[in-house]
CSV table of C-alpha atoms in Angstrom, one decimal:
chain,number,residue,atom,x,y,z
V,1,UNK,CA,-35.3,16.3,-20.5
V,2,UNK,CA,-31.7,17.1,-20.4
V,3,UNK,CA,-31.9,18.5,-17.0
V,4,UNK,CA,-33.0,15.5,-15.4
V,5,UNK,CA,-30.7,13.6,-17.2
V,6,UNK,CA,-27.6,15.8,-15.8
V,7,UNK,CA,-29.2,15.4,-12.8
V,8,UNK,CA,-29.9,11.9,-12.5
V,9,UNK,CA,-26.3,11.5,-13.9
V,10,UNK,CA,-24.9,13.3,-11.1
V,11,UNK,CA,-26.7,11.8,-8.3
V,12,UNK,CA,-26.5,8.3,-9.4
V,13,UNK,CA,-23.1,7.5,-9.2
V,14,UNK,CA,-23.2,9.8,-5.8
V,15,UNK,CA,-25.5,7.7,-4.1
V,16,UNK,CA,-23.8,4.1,-5.2
V,17,UNK,CA,-20.5,5.6,-4.2
V,18,UNK,CA,-22.2,6.5,-0.9
V,19,UNK,CA,-24.0,3.2,-0.7
V,20,UNK,CA,-20.8,1.1,-0.8
V,21,UNK,CA,-18.5,3.3,1.4
V,22,UNK,CA,-22.0,3.2,4.0
V,23,UNK,CA,-22.0,-0.7,3.3
V,24,UNK,CA,-18.2,-1.7,4.1
V,25,UNK,CA,-18.3,0.9,7.2
V,26,UNK,CA,-21.1,-0.8,8.6
V,27,UNK,CA,-19.9,-4.4,7.3
V,28,UNK,CA,-16.5,-3.8,9.4
V,29,UNK,CA,-18.8,-3.4,12.2
V,30,UNK,CA,-21.1,-6.3,11.8
V,31,UNK,CA,-18.4,-8.8,11.3
V,32,UNK,CA,-16.1,-7.8,14.4
V,33,UNK,CA,-19.3,-7.6,16.4
V,34,UNK,CA,-20.5,-10.9,15.5
V,35,UNK,CA,-16.6,-12.0,15.9
V,36,UNK,CA,-16.5,-10.6,19.9
V,37,UNK,CA,-19.9,-12.7,20.2
V,38,UNK,CA,-21.9,-9.4,20.3
V,39,UNK,CA,-25.6,-9.9,18.7
V,40,UNK,CA,-26.8,-7.9,16.2
V,41,UNK,CA,-30.6,-6.7,15.8
V,42,UNK,CA,-30.5,-5.3,13.0
V,43,UNK,CA,-28.0,-4.1,10.3
V,44,UNK,CA,-29.6,-1.3,8.0
V,45,UNK,CA,-27.9,0.6,5.1
V,46,UNK,CA,-29.9,4.4,5.0
V,47,UNK,CA,-32.0,6.4,7.2
V,48,UNK,CA,-36.2,6.6,7.8
V,49,UNK,CA,-38.7,4.6,5.8
V,50,UNK,CA,-37.9,0.8,5.3
V,51,UNK,CA,-38.3,0.1,2.1
V,52,UNK,CA,-36.9,-3.7,2.2
V,53,UNK,CA,-36.2,-6.3,5.1
V,54,UNK,CA,-35.2,-9.4,5.5
V,55,UNK,CA,-34.5,-11.5,8.3
V,56,UNK,CA,-31.5,-14.1,9.0
V,57,UNK,CA,-31.3,-15.9,11.9
V,58,UNK,CA,-30.9,-13.4,14.3
V,59,UNK,CA,-30.3,-10.3,12.5
V,60,UNK,CA,-32.9,-8.0,10.6
V,61,UNK,CA,-31.3,-6.6,7.2
V,62,UNK,CA,-33.0,-3.6,5.9
V,63,UNK,CA,-32.6,-0.9,3.3
V,64,UNK,CA,-34.0,2.5,4.0
V,65,UNK,CA,-35.3,5.3,1.9
V,66,UNK,CA,-32.5,8.0,3.0
V,67,UNK,CA,-28.8,6.4,1.5
V,68,UNK,CA,-27.0,8.8,3.6
V,69,UNK,CA,-26.1,6.6,6.6
V,70,UNK,CA,-26.5,3.5,8.1
V,71,UNK,CA,-26.3,1.6,11.3
V,72,UNK,CA,-25.7,-1.7,13.2
V,73,UNK,CA,-27.9,-2.0,16.0
V,74,UNK,CA,-26.3,-4.2,18.4
V,75,UNK,CA,-27.8,-6.1,21.3
V,76,UNK,CA,-27.4,-4.1,24.5
V,77,UNK,CA,-26.9,-0.7,23.5
V,78,UNK,CA,-29.3,2.0,22.6
V,79,UNK,CA,-30.2,3.0,19.2
V,80,UNK,CA,-29.8,7.1,19.4
V,81,UNK,CA,-31.3,7.3,16.0
V,82,UNK,CA,-34.3,5.4,17.0
V,83,UNK,CA,-34.6,5.9,20.8
V,84,UNK,CA,-34.9,2.3,21.3
V,85,UNK,CA,-33.6,0.2,23.6
V,86,UNK,CA,-32.5,-3.8,23.1
V,87,UNK,CA,-34.7,-4.9,26.2
V,88,UNK,CA,-33.6,-7.9,27.8
V,89,UNK,CA,-30.7,-10.1,26.3
V,90,UNK,CA,-28.6,-12.3,26.9
V,91,UNK,CA,-25.2,-11.1,29.0
V,92,UNK,CA,-23.1,-13.0,26.9
V,93,UNK,CA,-24.6,-11.1,23.9
V,94,UNK,CA,-24.5,-7.7,25.3
V,95,UNK,CA,-22.3,-4.9,23.5
V,96,UNK,CA,-22.2,-2.9,27.3
V,97,UNK,CA,-21.0,-5.8,29.1
V,98,UNK,CA,-17.7,-6.9,26.6
V,99,UNK,CA,-14.7,-5.8,28.1
V,100,UNK,CA,-13.1,-2.2,26.8
V,101,UNK,CA,-10.9,-3.8,24.2
V,102,UNK,CA,-13.6,-5.7,22.2
V,103,UNK,CA,-15.8,-2.5,22.2
V,104,UNK,CA,-12.8,-0.8,20.7
V,105,UNK,CA,-12.6,-3.0,17.9
V,106,UNK,CA,-15.9,-3.1,17.1
V,107,UNK,CA,-16.0,1.0,17.1
V,108,UNK,CA,-12.8,0.7,15.5
V,109,UNK,CA,-13.5,-1.8,12.6
V,110,UNK,CA,-15.8,0.6,10.5
V,111,UNK,CA,-13.1,3.3,9.8
V,112,UNK,CA,-10.3,0.5,9.7
V,113,UNK,CA,-12.7,-1.5,6.9
V,114,UNK,CA,-13.0,1.8,4.9
V,115,UNK,CA,-9.1,2.2,5.1
V,116,UNK,CA,-9.0,-1.1,3.8
V,117,UNK,CA,-11.0,-0.3,0.8
V,118,UNK,CA,-9.0,2.7,0.0
V,119,UNK,CA,-5.8,0.8,-0.4
V,120,UNK,CA,-7.9,-2.2,-2.6
V,121,UNK,CA,-9.0,0.6,-4.9
V,122,UNK,CA,-5.3,2.1,-5.2
V,123,UNK,CA,-3.8,-1.2,-5.7
V,124,UNK,CA,-6.4,-2.3,-8.5
V,125,UNK,CA,-5.8,1.1,-9.8
V,126,UNK,CA,-2.5,0.4,-10.6
V,127,UNK,CA,-2.9,-2.9,-11.7
V,128,UNK,CA,-4.9,-1.6,-14.4
V,129,UNK,CA,-3.8,1.7,-15.2
V,130,UNK,CA,-0.3,1.6,-13.3
V,131,UNK,CA,1.6,4.2,-11.1
V,132,UNK,CA,3.0,7.9,-12.2
V,133,UNK,CA,6.1,8.2,-12.8
V,134,UNK,CA,8.0,11.3,-13.5
V,135,UNK,CA,10.8,10.3,-16.3
V,136,UNK,CA,14.5,11.7,-15.2
V,137,UNK,CA,14.4,14.2,-18.1
V,138,UNK,CA,15.4,17.5,-17.4
V,139,UNK,CA,13.4,20.8,-18.5
V,140,UNK,CA,13.8,24.1,-18.5
V,141,UNK,CA,16.7,25.0,-16.8
V,142,UNK,CA,17.5,28.5,-14.6
V,143,UNK,CA,20.9,29.7,-14.9
V,144,UNK,CA,23.1,30.0,-12.2
V,145,UNK,CA,21.5,26.8,-10.7
V,146,UNK,CA,23.6,23.2,-10.2
V,147,UNK,CA,22.0,22.2,-13.3
V,148,UNK,CA,23.1,25.0,-15.7
V,149,UNK,CA,26.7,24.8,-13.8
V,150,UNK,CA,27.0,21.1,-14.7
V,151,UNK,CA,26.0,21.9,-18.4
V,152,UNK,CA,22.9,20.2,-18.7
V,153,UNK,CA,20.0,21.6,-20.9
V,154,UNK,CA,16.1,20.7,-21.2
V,155,UNK,CA,15.1,17.7,-22.5
V,156,UNK,CA,18.6,15.9,-21.6
V,157,UNK,CA,17.9,12.6,-20.0
V,158,UNK,CA,19.8,11.3,-16.6
V,159,UNK,CA,20.3,7.7,-17.1
V,160,UNK,CA,23.3,7.4,-13.8
V,161,UNK,CA,24.6,9.1,-10.9
V,162,UNK,CA,27.9,7.5,-10.5
V,163,UNK,CA,27.3,4.0,-11.3
V,164,UNK,CA,23.6,4.1,-9.9
V,165,UNK,CA,21.0,4.0,-13.1
V,166,UNK,CA,17.9,6.1,-13.1
V,167,UNK,CA,14.8,5.8,-14.7
V,168,UNK,CA,12.8,8.2,-12.7
V,169,UNK,CA,13.4,11.5,-11.0
V,170,UNK,CA,12.4,9.9,-7.8
V,171,UNK,CA,15.3,7.2,-8.4
V,172,UNK,CA,17.2,10.3,-9.6
V,173,UNK,CA,16.8,12.5,-6.4
V,174,UNK,CA,17.2,9.2,-4.4
V,175,UNK,CA,20.3,8.8,-6.2
V,176,UNK,CA,21.9,12.4,-5.4
V,177,UNK,CA,20.6,12.8,-1.6
V,178,UNK,CA,22.3,9.5,-0.6
V,179,UNK,CA,25.5,11.8,-1.7
V,180,UNK,CA,25.2,14.0,1.4
V,181,UNK,CA,26.0,17.2,-1.1
V,182,UNK,CA,29.3,15.7,-2.5
V,183,UNK,CA,29.9,16.0,-5.9
V,184,UNK,CA,28.2,13.6,-8.2
V,185,UNK,CA,29.5,12.3,-11.8
V,186,UNK,CA,26.0,12.0,-13.4
V,187,UNK,CA,25.7,10.3,-17.1
V,188,UNK,CA,22.9,12.0,-19.8
V,189,UNK,CA,21.8,11.1,-23.2
V,190,UNK,CA,21.4,14.3,-25.6
V,191,UNK,CA,20.2,13.8,-29.0
V,192,UNK,CA,20.7,10.2,-28.7
V,193,UNK,CA,24.7,10.5,-27.7
V,194,UNK,CA,25.8,9.8,-24.1
V,195,UNK,CA,27.6,12.4,-21.9
V,196,UNK,CA,29.1,12.8,-18.3
V,197,UNK,CA,29.4,15.9,-16.3
V,198,UNK,CA,30.0,16.7,-12.6
V,199,UNK,CA,27.2,17.9,-10.5
V,200,UNK,CA,27.4,19.6,-6.9
V,201,UNK,CA,23.8,19.0,-5.8
V,202,UNK,CA,22.7,23.0,-4.0
V,203,UNK,CA,21.1,22.5,-0.2
V,204,UNK,CA,17.6,23.2,0.2
V,205,UNK,CA,16.4,22.6,3.8
V,206,UNK,CA,18.8,20.7,4.7
V,207,UNK,CA,19.2,18.2,2.3
V,208,UNK,CA,20.8,18.3,-1.0
V,209,UNK,CA,19.0,18.8,-4.4
V,210,UNK,CA,19.2,19.6,-8.2
V,211,UNK,CA,17.8,22.7,-7.5
V,212,UNK,CA,16.4,24.8,-10.2
V,213,UNK,CA,15.3,22.2,-13.1
V,214,UNK,CA,12.6,20.8,-13.7
V,215,UNK,CA,10.8,17.6,-13.6
V,216,UNK,CA,9.3,16.9,-17.1
V,217,UNK,CA,5.5,16.0,-17.2
V,218,UNK,CA,4.8,12.2,-15.3
V,219,UNK,CA,3.8,9.4,-17.3
V,220,UNK,CA,2.2,6.1,-16.7
V,221,UNK,CA,4.1,2.8,-16.0
V,222,UNK,CA,2.3,-0.2,-15.5
V,223,UNK,CA,2.8,-2.9,-12.9
V,224,UNK,CA,1.2,-6.2,-13.1
V,225,UNK,CA,0.7,-6.8,-8.8
V,226,UNK,CA,0.2,-4.0,-6.3
V,227,UNK,CA,-1.2,-4.7,-2.8
V,228,UNK,CA,2.1,-3.0,-1.2
V,229,UNK,CA,1.6,-0.1,-3.7
V,230,UNK,CA,-1.7,0.4,-2.8
V,231,UNK,CA,-1.1,0.8,0.5
V,232,UNK,CA,2.1,2.6,0.4
V,233,UNK,CA,-0.4,5.7,-1.5
V,234,UNK,CA,-3.1,5.1,0.9
V,235,UNK,CA,-0.7,6.1,3.9
V,236,UNK,CA,0.8,8.8,2.0
V,237,UNK,CA,-2.8,10.3,1.2
V,238,UNK,CA,-4.2,10.3,4.4
V,239,UNK,CA,-1.5,10.2,6.8
V,240,UNK,CA,-1.1,13.7,8.3
V,241,UNK,CA,2.4,15.0,7.3
V,242,UNK,CA,3.5,18.2,5.3
V,243,UNK,CA,6.8,16.3,4.5
V,244,UNK,CA,5.0,13.9,2.2
V,245,UNK,CA,2.7,14.1,-1.2
V,246,UNK,CA,1.4,11.6,-3.3
V,247,UNK,CA,3.7,10.8,-6.6
V,248,UNK,CA,0.9,12.3,-8.7
V,249,UNK,CA,1.6,15.5,-6.9
V,250,UNK,CA,5.3,16.0,-6.7
V,251,UNK,CA,6.2,19.6,-7.2
V,252,UNK,CA,7.4,21.4,-10.4
V,253,UNK,CA,10.5,22.4,-8.8
V,254,UNK,CA,13.0,19.5,-7.7
V,255,UNK,CA,14.7,22.5,-5.2
V,256,UNK,CA,11.4,21.9,-2.8
V,257,UNK,CA,10.3,18.0,-3.3
V,258,UNK,CA,10.9,16.0,-1.0
V,259,UNK,CA,13.3,13.2,0.3
V,260,UNK,CA,13.8,10.2,-2.0
V,261,UNK,CA,12.0,7.5,-0.4
């Protein structure tokens, strides 16, 4: 019995998540096809034997037995999964007779809707639990690095670079890198007392960085509304770039961290 429950606890969430992704994907094709004047004969979630079906004015909606895919069967195209043609259709509603731009939008709408869904999910997460933030607190210091030469110690909390206040590691890196490698005056708090020191960043791959001073663990900072942050995070996690990384996956050494945004 325990094995069955364990199996179901994995399978049921998997099917639900896959089902939502498929529904949003196919809904993108469906909505844009209708907007472009293409007739839709069938909107199906799943493959194989049909479990439920209901017919609208022009479209048959189906829920099939195998919930690992779906399809939108449009007039004027052949469904390769079923080997069925659409027969004689109104040329004005035929997918194959639409301009190339319209067909491109219909095809692109599926993955486009999945991207929008990802951005919405990230935005919702940021609204509820906040976004990960690395505080500007210095971790272990290695001998010989700029942090050690400036007199910093583990546990020091940097509060300003020159006259620019900083509250996170991202703010700190941005303020230091904006100086182009020049010596900066930093303000930090140690044992409740404020101190100042001169810091000369070390060059690293053409950028200046506070080398050999590690960050503390990330905390969460809540924000009330974050659709733009969700879109930004979605772009950072999906765009193929070696120089970008998600906020929660910052490297432990700031000498290898990306430039401040």
